[in-house]
Amino acid sequence: MDSRTDEQLRGITMKSSAISLHYMQGDGSEYLVNLIDSPGHVDFSSEVCTAVRLCDGAIVLVDVVEGVCPQTQAVLRQAWLEKLTPVLVLNKIDRLITELKYTPLEAHLHLQQILEQVNAVTGSLFSAEIMGRKAQESDSKENHSDSGTTNFYDWSSGLEETDDSNLYFSPDQGNVVFASATDGWGFQIRHFAKLFADKLGIREAVLRKTLWGDYYVDTKAKKVIKGAQTKAKKSLFVQCILENIWAVYDAVMRRDEQKSNKIIKSLNLKMSTRDSRMARSEPKAYLHAVCSQWLPLSTAVLASVCEHLPSPADISEERVEGLMCGTTKSFASLPLKSQALKQDFLQCDPKSPSTIVLISKMVAVKTENLPQFKRRPLTAEQIQARREAARLRCLQIREQNEKQDGDNIGTDCSSSMDEREVKPPADSTSGSFAAFEEPEKLENAPSNLEKDQQFIAFARIFSGTLHVGEKLFVLGPKHDPSTIFESEDEVDIKAKIASSSHITEASVKNLYVWMGKELEIVDEAPAGVIIGIAGLDDHVLNSATLCSSVACPPFNALSTDTSPIIRVAVDPKYLSEMEKLMEGLRLLNQADPCVQVLVQDTGEHVVVAAGEVHLQRCLDDLRQRFAKIELNASEPIVPFRETVTRRPKVDMRNELIGTQEKDMVAKWTNKDKVDSAGDEATQANGKKINASQRGVVLLHTPNKASSLTIRAVPLPAEVVKLLENNSELIRVVTQMENFVKDLLQQRKRLESTCSSTGVEAEEDRCENEEVAVEEDIGDNFVTRITSELKVTKTVLENLQKLKEDLKQAFEKDGHRKWSEAIDHIWAFGPRGNGPNILLNRVPEYNRPSVWTCIDSHDSTSTSSDIVGAYREFDHSIVSGFQLATLSGPLCEEPLYGVCFIVEEWNYASGNGNTITNAAEDGTSGEENSRNASHFTDDTQRKVGEKYVKFSDNVLTEHSENNIKLGRQLYGPLSGQLISTCKEACRRAFQAQPQRLMAAMYTCNIQATAEVLGKVYAVLGRREGRVLSEDLKDGSDTFIIEATLPVAESFGFADEIRKRTSGLASPQLVFSHWEIVASDPFWVPTTEEEFQHFGEKADFENQAAKYMNSVRRRKGLFVEEKTVEHAEKQRTLSKNK
């Protein structure tokens, strides 16, 4: 089913393709099997995700030579998460015979080991799920129990109580198929059980259970006895199955005609004369003919599918609720009309009035390949009818010619026909001799094939019957049926549907049955089938939900194991073709569910792919199918991260950190023109920072109105992991805090306006508006926030759990600087949900916690229950922190695992926290102080001490009216604080040991002992690190686990195949971010370093190499010498 040219050249599957098969068993039962062939390469795991969502079962293919690979584990995990029933196919057993030269007994032991490895993966998934459920149950019990009691739980009790009898793969259960796809054979245990039941005189049911396992047969007693290995007996599987297969291979491959004919006769096979001639010349083809007739692969696989995999009507309730709800909300929280659709899912009735369709991806198909635009071959009846019509027309032409002049009587009939066929009449097309039917001219077909590519939705029907021309609602991923059915008024519901941006109505133009690369057009499709839908190009980007009712919730998002990480910048060779490139990128983004298309701030168009092979396929599609222009692609761009490490107590690699820090402090001092003496820097308020306070940075705003003291420290590894894995939950925390700040800011603006107005009517209006705002944020303000942001109870519980986990992670580190850090978190960054933290350690700033809404999610909580106050320019500090974490000082890459601690935030004023600019606007500081004091008293009288509010610090600049202009949040001082905070964070970062973090692949390599040294040599040249090396039992093959930087992975697979002559093949999967050990700014300074590394430090600094490459690509300054130690050289002519 690999129809693409690049798939056939590489020998791998790149795109999922479907086919509908009609299968009939021996008992007359008929089945319609919808089969989807998905890729096995790790770069195309997203294609596996789109296929898994549409299926009820999975056929897991395992290579018995390579064993369980990382991709095998990923496929098993995806099938487990989607609640699919799997069937295992152990493929390439022929390689055990022809390549590894195993005996039947050795092959049996090897197959047992492979099966145990697969079952171990399944068992780990099962135990993880059971333990997770048990943990949730224990947490709920602890919440309801008394605080004074201690409960103990047996974590293994859940594993013992749960039934796992049908969980694992076992040949005696029929869910394992042994096969060789190359030689065309495959079998189940029951095939040989039926064959040997009469010969051994043992019941077939007994043989089905004992053919696999440690059993042997006692021929005298005609009994099956356990303990073949301990008694040195051949097991039934070896004696009855493997020895027979080995005998067939031995006879055919050795060209032993006598033995081959004897085996064929004993198996009752009928070989054709053509196949018999191949016995000597082509033994491999002859072996395929014999085995495919004896043990047909298609019969074995399809029989196992029909017997063990569930039909669409047998879908489980657990899976239905998972599709409708996901993990963020419960099924009971859905509206009643949405819950009623559950029965339509379970029944899978084609006659159901509710039509429910899931689209997993959009497939780009050439317009000329659509059935309505292809010339189809005529049937025999159509050809006979056209011949008869042509004969009658020939007779008519002869009669017409006989009536003409005598000169034309003898005219050849065939020449007349040729002349007339040049311009046939409009009603005579049926008389054509062509053996192909002309394509239909549809009304909705593009004229002259203007659209070269059309998108066909890859979909499955879960309920009802889909008809051509039917109109359905296209539900976006953010569609929420509960908002539509808040009221029962039909007019209101229709108005909400019309105004919703997540609901559109589309019409089904055509329906197609997938037949590999071919499509067959149909008029309708019932529930349970995989179908192609045309006419949704403008409504669906990648995936969507189609339903006849808006009550259906959208299907939960697909879970992918791989994320795009490699990117290239593309631009057209000719600037006039930019529009074609943009259109091609749009089509590529719609056709591939894993690719990302971005437009950077510099204007570059960037394509982000999951791996090197995936990236090459995307560029080929862009050039040949979508844009159809010549492209210029940059070198692959790999992302990096910037971080800081703990300052070592002893110099590592002779890094002179103290000297570097003094140089940086001196540079900043000269730049800011701040007087310094020795190792001390004086602050505006008279305090001093000593050299012992390493990494502490003091910075003033340009107008000296405010100052910040910030220190950067690395976060504990466990905290960083929690932040990275829960980015979506952290985004919810940020949104809830911003919502609170917006409400409070709105109230403060009203108070400011009312206090500066003297008109009674205006004061009354302000009081009414204040009452309205007070009602919004006073009583049950958390309930309002959660309803506005659509935060469910489950999400709130997950947020509480995240807070507890972070608290424990901080306490586990044990350092005193993390004491109560969880309650002093100011913000997360970058983009409000990154793995960096801004910590508030300002003594006089009692800022509310970011967990305010999470801690007060009780329905009776009000804003008066929370203590704290926001300063006026709080948002400016947060914005500066976000900018600093988004682009670090090394090479403008995002920061990772850094905590910025704000130790002091002062206003340069002699009267409290009020900034005065008397020299600029002529207003005295005392007058400003009186105005601020008057406003503070009024605010406290109206709001109250316990409200979360903005603090009463009034900052004025160039004010004519101090109160009015002093409340401007987006005035000049706000921008100065943003830039000052950003620069302070960058300098605090530079004051610590800086390091780059590289994206790392986990590399799995299988190689023989002969090429092991070559594999290590390639890994060493590419900065790889070997983690483990295990010898596979019973073979000379080593399994090597290593890590490899993504930046060094381009061309790695080709190089390792060339070096090892194809005896080693790697699999690369993105794993984690890792700190590059070397300091990017290290230079030799001591005599020992000069002796070891040379005067020019000729060794390659990996971190400096990465940093300079990124800086050079971004157009930043690179500190390097173009010519070093230049010497005059003579030309060849002068040397003579």
mmCIF file of N, CA, C and O in Angstrom, residues 753-821:
data_model
loop_
_atom_site.group_PDB
_atom_site.id
_atom_site.type_symbol
_atom_site.label_atom_id
_atom_site.label_comp_id
_atom_site.label_asym_id
_atom_site.label_seq_id
_atom_site.Cartn_x
_atom_site.Cartn_y
_atom_site.Cartn_z
ATOM 1 N N THR A 753 -11.316 57.897 39.003
ATOM 2 C CA THR A 753 -12.147 58.843 38.257
ATOM 3 C C THR A 753 -13.107 59.564 39.187
ATOM 4 O O THR A 753 -13.311 60.779 39.091
ATOM 5 N N CYS A 754 -13.712 58.839 40.113
ATOM 6 C CA CYS A 754 -14.686 59.447 41.020
ATOM 7 C C CYS A 754 -14.026 60.440 41.977
ATOM 8 O O CYS A 754 -14.601 61.472 42.310
ATOM 9 N N SER A 755 -12.826 60.131 42.441
ATOM 10 C CA SER A 755 -12.173 61.020 43.399
ATOM 11 C C SER A 755 -11.742 62.329 42.758
ATOM 12 O O SER A 755 -11.600 63.340 43.439
ATOM 13 N N SER A 756 -11.523 62.332 41.458
ATOM 14 C CA SER A 756 -11.096 63.555 40.774
ATOM 15 C C SER A 756 -12.246 64.306 40.148
ATOM 16 O O SER A 756 -12.037 65.265 39.410
ATOM 17 N N THR A 757 -13.509 63.900 40.383
ATOM 18 C CA THR A 757 -14.685 64.555 39.786
ATOM 19 C C THR A 757 -15.502 65.220 40.891
ATOM 20 O O THR A 757 -15.763 64.612 41.925
ATOM 21 N N GLY A 758 -15.946 66.440 40.647
ATOM 22 C CA GLY A 758 -16.702 67.163 41.667
ATOM 23 C C GLY A 758 -18.181 67.249 41.388
ATOM 24 O O GLY A 758 -18.930 67.788 42.192
ATOM 25 N N VAL A 759 -18.631 66.781 40.237
ATOM 26 C CA VAL A 759 -20.043 66.880 39.880
ATOM 27 C C VAL A 759 -20.822 65.780 40.595
ATOM 28 O O VAL A 759 -20.391 64.620 40.629
ATOM 29 N N GLU A 760 -21.986 66.159 41.145
ATOM 30 C CA GLU A 760 -22.767 65.185 41.914
ATOM 31 C C GLU A 760 -23.277 64.056 41.028
ATOM 32 O O GLU A 760 -23.309 62.897 41.435
ATOM 33 N N ALA A 761 -23.724 64.399 39.804
ATOM 34 C CA ALA A 761 -24.247 63.360 38.905
ATOM 35 C C ALA A 761 -23.168 62.338 38.567
ATOM 36 O O ALA A 761 -23.407 61.125 38.539
ATOM 37 N N GLU A 762 -21.944 62.863 38.333
ATOM 38 C CA GLU A 762 -20.850 61.951 38.033
ATOM 39 C C GLU A 762 -20.521 61.080 39.239
ATOM 40 O O GLU A 762 -20.203 59.898 39.113
ATOM 41 N N GLU A 763 -20.580 61.661 40.434
ATOM 42 C CA GLU A 763 -20.291 60.878 41.630
ATOM 43 C C GLU A 763 -21.318 59.774 41.823
ATOM 44 O O GLU A 763 -20.981 58.649 42.213
ATOM 45 N N ASP A 764 -22.609 60.082 41.552
ATOM 46 C CA ASP A 764 -23.644 59.050 41.668
ATOM 47 C C ASP A 764 -23.412 57.922 40.662
ATOM 48 O O ASP A 764 -23.569 56.728 40.972
ATOM 49 N N ARG A 765 -23.057 58.318 39.432
ATOM 50 C CA ARG A 765 -22.811 57.292 38.418
ATOM 51 C C ARG A 765 -21.632 56.412 38.811
ATOM 52 O O ARG A 765 -21.653 55.187 38.650
ATOM 53 N N CYS A 766 -20.605 57.030 39.337
ATOM 54 C CA CYS A 766 -19.426 56.273 39.760
ATOM 55 C C CYS A 766 -19.763 55.312 40.897
ATOM 56 O O CYS A 766 -19.289 54.180 40.950
ATOM 57 N N GLU A 767 -20.583 55.801 41.822
ATOM 58 C CA GLU A 767 -20.959 54.929 42.945
ATOM 59 C C GLU A 767 -21.729 53.712 42.448
ATOM 60 O O GLU A 767 -21.515 52.592 42.916
ATOM 61 N N ASN A 768 -22.631 53.917 41.463
ATOM 62 C CA ASN A 768 -23.387 52.779 40.924
ATOM 63 C C ASN A 768 -22.463 51.776 40.220
ATOM 64 O O ASN A 768 -22.619 50.556 40.370
ATOM 65 N N GLU A 769 -21.505 52.315 39.460
ATOM 66 C CA GLU A 769 -20.576 51.424 38.778
ATOM 67 C C GLU A 769 -19.682 50.700 39.774
ATOM 68 O O GLU A 769 -19.344 49.527 39.587
ATOM 69 N N GLU A 770 -19.293 51.386 40.831
ATOM 70 C CA GLU A 770 -18.467 50.749 41.859
ATOM 71 C C GLU A 770 -19.228 49.612 42.521
ATOM 72 O O GLU A 770 -18.669 48.549 42.811
ATOM 73 N N VAL A 771 -20.513 49.830 42.777
ATOM 74 C CA VAL A 771 -21.327 48.773 43.385
ATOM 75 C C VAL A 771 -21.395 47.560 42.468
ATOM 76 O O VAL A 771 -21.294 46.409 42.895
ATOM 77 N N ALA A 772 -21.540 47.827 41.145
ATOM 78 C CA ALA A 772 -21.604 46.719 40.190
ATOM 79 C C ALA A 772 -20.301 45.931 40.152
ATOM 80 O O ALA A 772 -20.290 44.693 40.173
ATOM 81 N N VAL A 773 -19.174 46.650 40.134
ATOM 82 C CA VAL A 773 -17.882 45.976 40.126
ATOM 83 C C VAL A 773 -17.659 45.228 41.435
ATOM 84 O O VAL A 773 -17.129 44.119 41.473
ATOM 85 N N GLU A 774 -18.110 45.867 42.549
ATOM 86 C CA GLU A 774 -17.948 45.230 43.857
ATOM 87 C C GLU A 774 -18.724 43.923 43.923
ATOM 88 O O GLU A 774 -18.283 42.935 44.494
ATOM 89 N N GLU A 775 -19.903 43.886 43.303
ATOM 90 C CA GLU A 775 -20.685 42.655 43.281
ATOM 91 C C GLU A 775 -19.994 41.590 42.439
ATOM 92 O O GLU A 775 -20.076 40.401 42.718
ATOM 93 N N ASP A 776 -19.287 42.045 41.360
ATOM 94 C CA ASP A 776 -18.611 41.085 40.497
ATOM 95 C C ASP A 776 -17.480 40.378 41.218
ATOM 96 O O ASP A 776 -17.263 39.179 41.060
ATOM 97 N N ILE A 777 -16.711 41.125 42.010
ATOM 98 C CA ILE A 777 -15.509 40.543 42.611
ATOM 99 C C ILE A 777 -15.628 40.380 44.114
ATOM 100 O O ILE A 777 -14.679 39.972 44.755
ATOM 101 N N GLY A 778 -16.760 40.732 44.664
ATOM 102 C CA GLY A 778 -16.902 40.607 46.104
ATOM 103 C C GLY A 778 -17.312 39.216 46.511
ATOM 104 O O GLY A 778 -16.537 38.450 47.052
ATOM 105 N N ASP A 779 -18.554 38.857 46.251
ATOM 106 C CA ASP A 779 -19.091 37.576 46.681
ATOM 107 C C ASP A 779 -18.845 36.518 45.610
ATOM 108 O O ASP A 779 -19.138 36.724 44.426
ATOM 109 N N ASN A 780 -18.329 35.372 46.041
ATOM 110 C CA ASN A 780 -18.112 34.230 45.166
ATOM 111 C C ASN A 780 -17.301 34.614 43.926
ATOM 112 O O ASN A 780 -17.610 34.233 42.809
ATOM 113 N N PHE A 781 -16.259 35.424 44.125
ATOM 114 C CA PHE A 781 -15.486 35.883 42.977
ATOM 115 C C PHE A 781 -14.748 34.722 42.305
ATOM 116 O O PHE A 781 -14.563 34.720 41.094
ATOM 117 N N VAL A 782 -14.339 33.710 43.052
ATOM 118 C CA VAL A 782 -13.647 32.575 42.456
ATOM 119 C C VAL A 782 -14.594 31.777 41.572
ATOM 120 O O VAL A 782 -14.218 31.309 40.495
ATOM 121 N N THR A 783 -15.835 31.646 42.006
ATOM 122 C CA THR A 783 -16.824 30.939 41.190
ATOM 123 C C THR A 783 -17.028 31.634 39.854
ATOM 124 O O THR A 783 -17.129 30.991 38.804
ATOM 125 N N ARG A 784 -17.055 32.971 39.907
ATOM 126 C CA ARG A 784 -17.234 33.719 38.654
ATOM 127 C C ARG A 784 -16.024 33.542 37.735
ATOM 128 O O ARG A 784 -16.160 33.372 36.521
ATOM 129 N N ILE A 785 -14.837 33.551 38.311
ATOM 130 C CA ILE A 785 -13.632 33.404 37.503
ATOM 131 C C ILE A 785 -13.588 32.028 36.851
ATOM 132 O O ILE A 785 -13.293 31.887 35.659
ATOM 133 N N THR A 786 -13.875 30.990 37.623
ATOM 134 C CA THR A 786 -13.845 29.637 37.062
ATOM 135 C C THR A 786 -14.905 29.442 35.990
ATOM 136 O O THR A 786 -14.683 28.736 35.008
ATOM 137 N N SER A 787 -16.070 30.078 36.146
ATOM 138 C CA SER A 787 -17.107 29.962 35.122
ATOM 139 C C SER A 787 -16.738 30.743 33.870
ATOM 140 O O SER A 787 -16.999 30.299 32.748
ATOM 141 N N GLU A 788 -16.117 31.919 34.049
ATOM 142 C CA GLU A 788 -15.721 32.713 32.884
ATOM 143 C C GLU A 788 -14.626 32.007 32.089
ATOM 144 O O GLU A 788 -14.646 31.987 30.861
ATOM 145 N N LEU A 789 -13.663 31.426 32.780
ATOM 146 C CA LEU A 789 -12.553 30.739 32.110
ATOM 147 C C LEU A 789 -12.856 29.272 31.833
ATOM 148 O O LEU A 789 -12.003 28.564 31.288
ATOM 149 N N LYS A 790 -14.037 28.790 32.225
ATOM 150 C CA LYS A 790 -14.467 27.416 31.989
ATOM 151 C C LYS A 790 -13.496 26.407 32.617
ATOM 152 O O LYS A 790 -13.051 25.447 31.990
ATOM 153 N N VAL A 791 -13.147 26.678 33.866
ATOM 154 C CA VAL A 791 -12.254 25.791 34.614
ATOM 155 C C VAL A 791 -13.112 24.803 35.397
ATOM 156 O O VAL A 791 -13.919 25.207 36.240
ATOM 157 N N THR A 792 -12.945 23.529 35.121
ATOM 158 C CA THR A 792 -13.763 22.507 35.770
ATOM 159 C C THR A 792 -13.215 22.154 37.148
ATOM 160 O O THR A 792 -12.097 22.539 37.524
ATOM 161 N N LYS A 793 -14.014 21.409 37.876
ATOM 162 C CA LYS A 793 -13.607 20.981 39.210
ATOM 163 C C LYS A 793 -12.396 20.059 39.142
ATOM 164 O O LYS A 793 -11.507 20.113 39.998
ATOM 165 N N THR A 794 -12.338 19.237 38.089
ATOM 166 C CA THR A 794 -11.192 18.342 37.929
ATOM 167 C C THR A 794 -9.908 19.129 37.723
ATOM 168 O O THR A 794 -8.857 18.778 38.268
ATOM 169 N N VAL A 795 -9.981 20.205 36.946
ATOM 170 C CA VAL A 795 -8.793 21.031 36.714
ATOM 171 C C VAL A 795 -8.346 21.689 38.011
ATOM 172 O O VAL A 795 -7.144 21.775 38.306
ATOM 173 N N LEU A 796 -9.316 22.155 38.826
ATOM 174 C CA LEU A 796 -8.951 22.761 40.111
ATOM 175 C C LEU A 796 -8.266 21.747 41.033
ATOM 176 O O LEU A 796 -7.294 22.078 41.718
ATOM 177 N N GLU A 797 -8.757 20.511 41.013
ATOM 178 C CA GLU A 797 -8.111 19.483 41.824
ATOM 179 C C GLU A 797 -6.700 19.186 41.324
ATOM 180 O O GLU A 797 -5.765 18.999 42.110
ATOM 181 N N ASN A 798 -6.530 19.167 40.000
ATOM 182 C CA ASN A 798 -5.195 18.951 39.445
ATOM 183 C C ASN A 798 -4.256 20.107 39.791
ATOM 184 O O ASN A 798 -3.056 19.900 40.014
ATOM 185 N N LEU A 799 -4.806 21.333 39.837
ATOM 186 C CA LEU A 799 -3.990 22.484 40.213
ATOM 187 C C LEU A 799 -3.545 22.399 41.670
ATOM 188 O O LEU A 799 -2.399 22.730 42.003
ATOM 189 N N GLN A 800 -4.451 21.968 42.535
ATOM 190 C CA GLN A 800 -4.065 21.780 43.938
ATOM 191 C C GLN A 800 -2.986 20.709 44.080
ATOM 192 O O GLN A 800 -2.027 20.870 44.863
ATOM 193 N N LYS A 801 -3.124 19.637 43.322
ATOM 194 C CA LYS A 801 -2.112 18.569 43.376
ATOM 195 C C LYS A 801 -0.769 19.090 42.854
ATOM 196 O O LYS A 801 0.291 18.765 43.404
ATOM 197 N N LEU A 802 -0.820 19.907 41.797
ATOM 198 C CA LEU A 802 0.421 20.475 41.265
ATOM 199 C C LEU A 802 1.101 21.363 42.299
ATOM 200 O O LEU A 802 2.331 21.314 42.466
ATOM 201 N N LYS A 803 0.311 22.152 43.015
ATOM 202 C CA LYS A 803 0.897 23.016 44.041
ATOM 203 C C LYS A 803 1.561 22.183 45.136
ATOM 204 O O LYS A 803 2.681 22.502 45.588
ATOM 205 N N GLU A 804 0.904 21.114 45.562
ATOM 206 C CA GLU A 804 1.492 20.266 46.601
ATOM 207 C C GLU A 804 2.770 19.586 46.106
ATOM 208 O O GLU A 804 3.756 19.480 46.844
ATOM 209 N N ASP A 805 2.762 19.155 44.852
ATOM 210 C CA ASP A 805 3.962 18.512 44.305
ATOM 211 C C ASP A 805 5.115 19.505 44.222
ATOM 212 O O ASP A 805 6.273 19.157 44.532
ATOM 213 N N LEU A 806 4.825 20.736 43.810
ATOM 214 C CA LEU A 806 5.876 21.753 43.748
ATOM 215 C C LEU A 806 6.413 22.077 45.145
ATOM 216 O O LEU A 806 7.620 22.240 45.344
ATOM 217 N N LYS A 807 5.496 22.142 46.114
ATOM 218 C CA LYS A 807 5.924 22.426 47.479
ATOM 219 C C LYS A 807 6.853 21.341 48.003
ATOM 220 O O LYS A 807 7.896 21.625 48.615
ATOM 221 N N GLN A 808 6.499 20.096 47.751
ATOM 222 C CA GLN A 808 7.339 18.983 48.193
ATOM 223 C C GLN A 808 8.679 18.978 47.461
ATOM 224 O O GLN A 808 9.719 18.660 48.044
ATOM 225 N N ALA A 809 8.664 19.345 46.169
ATOM 226 C CA ALA A 809 9.914 19.372 45.408
ATOM 227 C C ALA A 809 10.849 20.454 45.933
ATOM 228 O O ALA A 809 12.069 20.245 46.020
ATOM 229 N N PHE A 810 10.292 21.618 46.309
ATOM 230 C CA PHE A 810 11.122 22.678 46.885
ATOM 231 C C PHE A 810 11.696 22.240 48.241
ATOM 232 O O PHE A 810 12.876 22.457 48.532
ATOM 233 N N GLU A 811 10.845 21.624 49.061
ATOM 234 C CA GLU A 811 11.312 21.187 50.378
ATOM 235 C C GLU A 811 12.338 20.064 50.264
ATOM 236 O O GLU A 811 13.255 19.956 51.095
ATOM 237 N N LYS A 812 12.207 19.247 49.234
ATOM 238 C CA LYS A 812 13.135 18.130 49.056
ATOM 239 C C LYS A 812 14.541 18.620 48.754
ATOM 240 O O LYS A 812 15.531 17.961 49.094
ATOM 241 N N ASP A 813 14.647 19.784 48.111
ATOM 242 C CA ASP A 813 15.974 20.325 47.804
ATOM 243 C C ASP A 813 16.740 20.660 49.077
ATOM 244 O O ASP A 813 17.969 20.543 49.124
ATOM 245 N N GLY A 814 16.027 21.119 50.113
ATOM 246 C CA GLY A 814 16.642 21.331 51.410
ATOM 247 C C GLY A 814 17.346 22.644 51.601
ATOM 248 O O GLY A 814 17.836 22.928 52.695
ATOM 249 N N HIS A 815 17.426 23.501 50.581
ATOM 250 C CA HIS A 815 18.122 24.774 50.738
ATOM 251 C C HIS A 815 17.171 25.802 51.343
ATOM 252 O O HIS A 815 15.987 25.839 51.043
ATOM 253 N N ARG A 816 17.719 26.666 52.193
ATOM 254 C CA ARG A 816 16.867 27.612 52.903
ATOM 255 C C ARG A 816 16.272 28.669 51.983
ATOM 256 O O ARG A 816 15.257 29.278 52.314
ATOM 257 N N LYS A 817 16.902 28.898 50.815
ATOM 258 C CA LYS A 817 16.340 29.918 49.923
ATOM 259 C C LYS A 817 15.010 29.486 49.326
ATOM 260 O O LYS A 817 14.269 30.310 48.797
ATOM 261 N N TRP A 818 14.695 28.178 49.406
ATOM 262 C CA TRP A 818 13.413 27.692 48.878
ATOM 263 C C TRP A 818 12.350 27.592 49.970
ATOM 264 O O TRP A 818 11.286 27.033 49.724
ATOM 265 N N SER A 819 12.611 28.092 51.165
ATOM 266 C CA SER A 819 11.595 28.039 52.217
ATOM 267 C C SER A 819 10.417 28.939 51.841
ATOM 268 O O SER A 819 10.588 30.122 51.524
ATOM 269 N N GLU A 820 9.243 28.366 51.860
ATOM 270 C CA GLU A 820 8.000 29.065 51.507
ATOM 271 C C GLU A 820 8.067 29.673 50.102
ATOM 272 O O GLU A 820 7.411 30.673 49.797
ATOM 273 N N ALA A 821 8.851 29.069 49.225
ATOM 274 C CA ALA A 821 8.959 29.604 47.858
ATOM 275 C C ALA A 821 7.664 29.435 47.090
ATOM 276 O O ALA A 821 7.349 30.260 46.222
#
